[in-house]
Amino acid sequence: MDSSVGVGRSVLAILQWWGFNVTVIIMNKWIFQKLDFKFPLSVSCVHFICSAIGAYVAIKLLKVKPLIEVDPEDRWRRIFPMSFVFCINIVLGNVSLRYIPVSFMQTIKSFTPATTVMLQWLVWRKHFDWRIWGSLVPIVGGILLTSITELSFDIFGFCAALFGCLATSTKTILAESLLHGYKFDSINTVYYMAPFATMILAVPALVLEGSGVVNWLQTHEAVLSSMIIIFCSGVLAFCLNFSIFYVIHSTTAVTFNVAGNLKVAVAVLISWLIFRNPISIMNSIGCTITLGGCTFYGIVRQKLAQQPGTPQTPRTPRSLVELLPLVNEKEDKA
């Protein structure tokens, strides 16, 4: 009985995670393409503000998760640098959505495991088992095939998504040293980082996009309904973080990895059904190879993790708005 309840809980957790993730991605693309609100910095700001408010309500008012106390000095010395990289990561993801299809962006984001390993090897001089390197081959190959055959290729959107992978990897790697001693869950992560991210992004968004937003408000036909959609995307972005907290506690690492890659496939399919962006057969094959490679990488990493003394890579977020715990929370599950 307990087993069936556990399976049902895991399935429910994965489905609601998929739902929030895919909905946020599709809504962001809809905002840029259909509402003609082509201001990724402003959209990111709305997400940060909603996430900061949501995290405050969840921790302070609803007491969903106890607040992890952080020294004031550590907030600036540790949290602020992490927030800066986190902000860049989210902004680059939204910028890429502004210029390239969801299917292409999601495939490029799957390159994150490779950028994580390469950064740790090049910058931090960390060594990895040959099986880790071997598992990256299909990921890199799939990305190359997808990029070459992408019918809606845009160099600016491609670079934004690729640098977004580097930002994601950097944030995950830095968390090991900057946040040593703190065991953050996704809700506490948002609680501390979203206000800093808002502060960092507010001025650039105002300077670079302020006049454009004002012009959009004056010329757009359905301003009220469009603003509601933009605000709802921010609320759902916070709900996505909450769903990540739930799914991590309800699934194993292997299940999380496989579900994450299947989620990308679901996002690609639904985005194609809605936006009908052209996808060639070779492009589909490249995407499939990439997702299969990510699943294989996750399985290899998990098996090596069970062998004492084997260098490992930290788990990396799988989507542009996903805020995974900065320190692996599986050990704190009890």
Short mmCIF file of N, CA and C in Angstrom, two decimals, residues 16 55 63 72 77 86 94 100 102 145 161 165 199 232 264 277 299 322 327:
data_model
loop_
_atom_site.label_atom_id
_atom_site.label_comp_id
_atom_site.label_asym_id
_atom_site.label_seq_id
_atom_site.Cartn_x
_atom_site.Cartn_y
_atom_site.Cartn_z
N GLN A 16 2.75 17.64 -12.22
CA GLN A 16 2.54 19.05 -11.92
C GLN A 16 3.80 19.86 -12.25
N ALA A 55 7.83 33.65 -2.46
CA ALA A 55 8.70 32.98 -1.49
C ALA A 55 8.49 33.56 -0.09
N LYS A 63 4.29 29.33 6.25
CA LYS A 63 5.20 28.43 6.98
C LYS A 63 5.37 27.09 6.27
N PRO A 72 24.06 38.40 7.63
CA PRO A 72 24.01 39.57 6.74
C PRO A 72 25.26 39.69 5.86
N ARG A 77 28.31 38.60 0.50
CA ARG A 77 29.55 37.93 0.09
C ARG A 77 29.28 36.63 -0.67
N PHE A 86 22.68 33.94 -11.42
CA PHE A 86 21.31 33.45 -11.58
C PHE A 86 20.49 34.39 -12.46
N ASN A 94 15.34 33.92 -21.42
CA ASN A 94 14.23 34.67 -22.00
C ASN A 94 14.63 35.38 -23.30
N ILE A 100 14.49 32.53 -30.94
CA ILE A 100 14.50 31.18 -31.52
C ILE A 100 13.30 30.38 -31.00
N VAL A 102 10.96 27.42 -29.28
CA VAL A 102 11.07 26.70 -28.02
C VAL A 102 11.83 25.39 -28.20
N LEU A 145 24.04 18.56 -34.66
CA LEU A 145 23.10 18.19 -35.72
C LEU A 145 21.86 19.07 -35.69
N ALA A 161 21.19 31.33 -25.73
CA ALA A 161 20.89 30.04 -25.12
C ALA A 161 22.17 29.32 -24.69
N CYS A 165 23.53 28.33 -20.87
CA CYS A 165 24.04 27.05 -20.36
C CYS A 165 25.28 27.27 -19.49
N MET A 199 16.86 43.68 -7.95
CA MET A 199 17.67 44.88 -7.76
C MET A 199 18.72 45.01 -8.87
N CYS A 232 0.60 36.67 -14.85
CA CYS A 232 0.36 35.24 -14.58
C CYS A 232 1.60 34.40 -14.88
N VAL A 264 11.36 17.95 -21.56
CA VAL A 264 11.84 18.73 -22.71
C VAL A 264 11.11 18.28 -23.98
N ASN A 277 6.30 26.09 -35.63
CA ASN A 277 7.60 26.42 -36.22
C ASN A 277 8.11 25.22 -37.00
N ILE A 299 22.31 8.59 -16.03
CA ILE A 299 22.43 7.22 -15.53
C ILE A 299 23.88 6.90 -15.20
N GLU A 322 14.01 27.05 -14.14
CA GLU A 322 14.10 26.12 -13.03
C GLU A 322 15.17 26.56 -12.05
N VAL A 327 22.25 23.41 -3.03
CA VAL A 327 22.96 22.31 -2.44
C VAL A 327 22.03 21.11 -2.46
#
